[in-house]
């Protein structure tokens, strides 16, 4: 196995057996997929004592004692270094990285190289204690063979810190469950978390933002500029925006409210009035409601049309012209019913005592949802108009916040 | 506004004086009277400077000192720093458990009971995560040190003499003076304290725009730490030194409070001493394991269960166990352990300070705001002076201990100068 640590500071010898210098670093260029390949090496020139770089094509043999070049130093091919290139020792070694498999933040103790199709590639990162031993130069005589190296292959690595700008957010990162990523973010310091989220597209960023702890949300958003902020807020459901606004100072709220779309702004402003630990503070305006005169078929067609804008759809609420809640229909009912059945026939009528008003306590909400086996609880205002719905996962999140 | 700075500063200042500190200052006052007060003034300047550097690095890089060392020095230097920290902190942890034992011995409980129970209890509470809940309670009890302020005034010292001593450099060629000197320097400014203040500001996620406020909070707490230390020295000087009495145990240290507290002195001192030691017994293993795992890249954090952070918890357990064993070994008295731990701190502190000042001088590349030339000069002068002073005193101490004959040679030259 080839490791970067084995070659740092190793002398470079050209074809005339002259020592050209000592290896400082490997320079890699990220490929479109797979492993970055080593383009060249940086070395300290023995004659001028300055840093220079060579194309990897000039290297004949990579050895632990010396690295031989194919030609003399003068004839060796130089390297055009781009600012987007990754310098392994400078940017990756000893830096913090995110292990996307284990969803944790660790340090790169060593970097593993491999040859495939006669090209040298970065295979992965050694995060084990064995890697540390090797770096210390004491991994000799098989003393430490009981310690196994632990590799994370390059695809499962997300570099944070200095080099984050160089490697765009790994596709694996985007596929992480938001809660797992939130876990990872808690291990990073605020600066690194910001960089990480900024490297994501707005939709993914919004998805992850929702999983953060309140203090993190506030800290992270402080570092975003207006456009980035608006981009993420546009993809956040209204109730998340409300929760966020409650975290920040009143003076800053106005600016954010102005940046929202008209509809969203109205909803958010209204919802801001409710206290956190009441039904009003917990409810979401994001639920589907339909008129009572339509058929099952119409309802299904409507859901198909609007489903993308909603986070969770388990039930749809049926209201009359005055927005009074009449009943609720589950998706199951819609699936098994006849398309021509009027919705009023298949819906389950909701009685007043199965709803709450915005001032209801969390305990009342939980009691009702448990007693009537409800996944979502309708919240009515004082004139019995449908205001919002409390979703069971939001309730759980409030009851077990540290999860 | 003043209170939001001064409040936490007072608490940090008093909590900074742990059992080892109280013992060392008490001993210094009872053995040398006012002669060591100047050291406290120098300590104040150094403490304020080094803590400010720590706060600056922490706030602007968002990383702890251990992480910065790992990312800016070779892996061999990182290991060296880690080893140094482990030894120094190991000594301090041992001193905290020694303090616990000494405090309870005042109430006639044998150390053979206290130490094993304390070790198990400390690890268990840290592991269960209950430390956060009781931390506030102990911080509150550390305020007991304010009694030294009152008893210092109560003892009616000659304030002009004390103030003169604070600005008079005295360095008798006495081996014991050098030892205690190193101890006093090492107990105010500690390797663990340097890592701790930086981790503290990083964990709190303090905004760079609050840097100036933090700076003043640090100055105030440095002042209180040294102020309390001075009060301890003055009290013991008046009550003990002037009567030819020496502090060599918790009991004799407690007797310094007798004029002020009467027969309550022993109980009061015992409770306070116990609380200060217990607080340290929790904090030291925790911060040591945290920093070492941070430097070497192991998962750490109390929010992680054991199987996800094996090295973190094991390191703490090992440190606590080793300290417990060291306390129980019948080689040194409990009091001697506490003083020697501070001497070890003093000897190893230069290593950490050198890393610190090199990092500060690289501040541009770390992302810190540009520093004025004068500010840079001041930090460097203060830090390097401390480093050189500590190394010189350490060398002289070793020389004097190994070659006692040399003292006479140097005394002859000293007298001529």
Tab-separated table of N, CA and C in Angstrom, chain B residues 1-14 16 44 47-53 55-56 59 139 196-197 200-201 204 206-207 210-226:
chain	number	residue	atom	x	y	z
B	1	UNK	N	-24.024	46.388	32.390
B	1	UNK	CA	-22.982	46.031	31.412
B	1	UNK	C	-21.709	45.619	32.162
B	2	UNK	N	-21.385	46.434	33.188
B	2	UNK	CA	-20.190	46.110	33.965
B	2	UNK	C	-20.348	44.751	34.627
B	3	UNK	N	-21.584	44.486	35.123
B	3	UNK	CA	-21.778	43.243	35.857
B	3	UNK	C	-21.688	42.019	34.969
B	4	UNK	N	-22.105	42.169	33.690
B	4	UNK	CA	-22.042	40.973	32.857
B	4	UNK	C	-20.609	40.566	32.577
B	5	UNK	N	-19.671	41.511	32.726
B	5	UNK	CA	-18.276	41.132	32.559
B	5	UNK	C	-17.696	40.706	33.895
B	6	UNK	N	-17.949	41.565	34.924
B	6	UNK	CA	-17.285	41.340	36.199
B	6	UNK	C	-17.759	40.052	36.862
B	7	UNK	N	-19.080	39.787	36.746
B	7	UNK	CA	-19.627	38.585	37.372
B	7	UNK	C	-18.891	37.320	36.966
B	8	UNK	N	-18.986	36.961	35.688
B	8	UNK	CA	-18.296	35.728	35.273
B	8	UNK	C	-16.800	35.814	35.523
B	9	UNK	N	-16.239	37.007	35.463
B	9	UNK	CA	-14.793	37.144	35.672
B	9	UNK	C	-14.426	36.768	37.096
B	10	UNK	N	-15.261	37.187	38.056
B	10	UNK	CA	-14.973	36.847	39.451
B	10	UNK	C	-15.039	35.338	39.631
B	11	UNK	N	-16.082	34.747	39.037
B	11	UNK	CA	-16.231	33.308	39.186
B	11	UNK	C	-15.053	32.593	38.542
B	12	UNK	N	-14.696	33.012	37.323
B	12	UNK	CA	-13.563	32.373	36.651
B	12	UNK	C	-12.297	32.588	37.469
B	13	UNK	N	-12.161	33.796	38.026
B	13	UNK	CA	-10.975	34.090	38.815
B	13	UNK	C	-10.871	33.214	40.042
B	14	UNK	N	-11.982	33.014	40.750
B	14	UNK	CA	-11.902	32.184	41.945
B	14	UNK	C	-11.770	30.717	41.575
B	16	UNK	N	-10.280	29.477	39.156
B	16	UNK	CA	-8.930	29.247	38.680
B	16	UNK	C	-7.986	28.841	39.799
B	44	UNK	N	0.183	38.173	36.846
B	44	UNK	CA	-1.012	38.840	36.353
B	44	UNK	C	-0.804	39.312	34.909
B	47	UNK	N	-0.544	36.204	32.678
B	47	UNK	CA	-1.822	35.509	32.559
B	47	UNK	C	-2.765	36.279	31.649
B	48	UNK	N	-2.828	37.588	31.866
B	48	UNK	CA	-3.711	38.396	31.031
B	48	UNK	C	-3.318	38.271	29.563
B	49	UNK	N	-2.012	38.336	29.300
B	49	UNK	CA	-1.555	38.267	27.904
B	49	UNK	C	-1.838	36.898	27.287
B	50	UNK	N	-1.437	35.824	27.986
B	50	UNK	CA	-1.605	34.497	27.383
B	50	UNK	C	-3.070	34.121	27.236
B	51	UNK	N	-3.902	34.508	28.212
B	51	UNK	CA	-5.313	34.192	28.075
B	51	UNK	C	-5.926	34.980	26.921
B	52	UNK	N	-5.471	36.204	26.749
B	52	UNK	CA	-6.006	36.998	25.649
B	52	UNK	C	-5.628	36.376	24.311
B	53	UNK	N	-4.385	35.896	24.211
B	53	UNK	CA	-3.970	35.244	22.975
B	53	UNK	C	-4.856	34.030	22.719
B	55	UNK	N	-7.908	33.501	23.754
B	55	UNK	CA	-9.240	33.949	23.364
B	55	UNK	C	-9.231	34.423	21.919
B	56	UNK	N	-8.195	35.151	21.548
B	56	UNK	CA	-8.099	35.678	20.183
B	56	UNK	C	-8.039	34.541	19.171
B	59	UNK	N	-11.498	32.657	19.130
B	59	UNK	CA	-12.616	33.366	18.516
B	59	UNK	C	-12.453	33.478	17.010
B	139	UNK	N	-19.032	25.801	41.199
B	139	UNK	CA	-18.493	27.120	40.902
B	139	UNK	C	-18.915	28.091	41.988
B	196	UNK	N	-7.792	25.287	27.938
B	196	UNK	CA	-9.171	25.400	28.381
B	196	UNK	C	-9.815	26.691	27.916
B	197	UNK	N	-9.121	27.814	28.064
B	197	UNK	CA	-9.754	29.090	27.723
B	197	UNK	C	-10.078	29.140	26.230
B	200	UNK	N	-13.001	26.908	25.539
B	200	UNK	CA	-14.197	27.529	26.107
B	200	UNK	C	-14.817	28.524	25.131
B	201	UNK	N	-13.992	29.419	24.556
B	201	UNK	CA	-14.586	30.399	23.651
B	201	UNK	C	-15.066	29.758	22.357
B	204	UNK	N	-18.459	28.092	23.063
B	204	UNK	CA	-19.529	29.060	23.209
B	204	UNK	C	-19.873	29.717	21.879
B	206	UNK	N	-18.404	32.127	20.347
B	206	UNK	CA	-18.438	33.580	20.523
B	206	UNK	C	-18.099	34.289	19.222
B	207	UNK	N	-18.896	35.271	18.909
B	207	UNK	CA	-18.766	36.033	17.678
B	207	UNK	C	-17.534	36.930	17.718
B	210	UNK	N	-17.622	40.219	19.455
B	210	UNK	CA	-17.610	40.341	20.909
B	210	UNK	C	-16.211	40.208	21.474
B	211	UNK	N	-15.218	40.217	20.596
B	211	UNK	CA	-13.847	39.976	21.040
B	211	UNK	C	-13.407	40.965	22.108
B	212	UNK	N	-13.704	42.239	21.926
B	212	UNK	CA	-13.238	43.232	22.891
B	212	UNK	C	-13.831	42.988	24.266
B	213	UNK	N	-15.105	42.620	24.314
B	213	UNK	CA	-15.723	42.344	25.611
B	213	UNK	C	-15.037	41.154	26.273
B	214	UNK	N	-14.809	40.112	25.480
B	214	UNK	CA	-14.148	38.918	26.011
B	214	UNK	C	-12.771	39.279	26.535
B	215	UNK	N	-12.087	40.159	25.792
B	215	UNK	CA	-10.742	40.557	26.187
B	215	UNK	C	-10.767	41.145	27.595
B	216	UNK	N	-11.709	42.036	27.837
B	216	UNK	CA	-11.768	42.667	29.153
B	216	UNK	C	-12.190	41.688	30.234
B	217	UNK	N	-13.060	40.749	29.854
B	217	UNK	CA	-13.453	39.740	30.835
B	217	UNK	C	-12.239	38.932	31.242
B	218	UNK	N	-11.396	38.628	30.274
B	218	UNK	CA	-10.174	37.879	30.543
B	218	UNK	C	-9.241	38.675	31.443
B	219	UNK	N	-9.091	39.963	31.170
B	219	UNK	CA	-8.223	40.790	32.012
B	219	UNK	C	-8.726	40.799	33.453
B	220	UNK	N	-10.040	40.978	33.586
B	220	UNK	CA	-10.608	41.025	34.926
B	220	UNK	C	-10.412	39.716	35.664
B	221	UNK	N	-10.663	38.601	34.968
B	221	UNK	CA	-10.539	37.338	35.689
B	221	UNK	C	-9.086	37.059	36.015
B	222	UNK	N	-8.155	37.467	35.144
B	222	UNK	CA	-6.736	37.312	35.470
B	222	UNK	C	-6.405	38.130	36.710
B	223	UNK	N	-6.965	39.330	36.750
B	223	UNK	CA	-6.715	40.168	37.915
B	223	UNK	C	-7.240	39.517	39.183
B	224	UNK	N	-8.464	38.986	39.132
B	224	UNK	CA	-9.036	38.379	40.337
B	224	UNK	C	-8.255	37.169	40.781
B	225	UNK	N	-7.816	36.366	39.799
B	225	UNK	CA	-7.026	35.201	40.161
B	225	UNK	C	-5.820	35.621	40.974
B	226	UNK	N	-5.095	36.610	40.475
B	226	UNK	CA	-3.874	37.021	41.163
B	226	UNK	C	-4.175	37.805	42.440
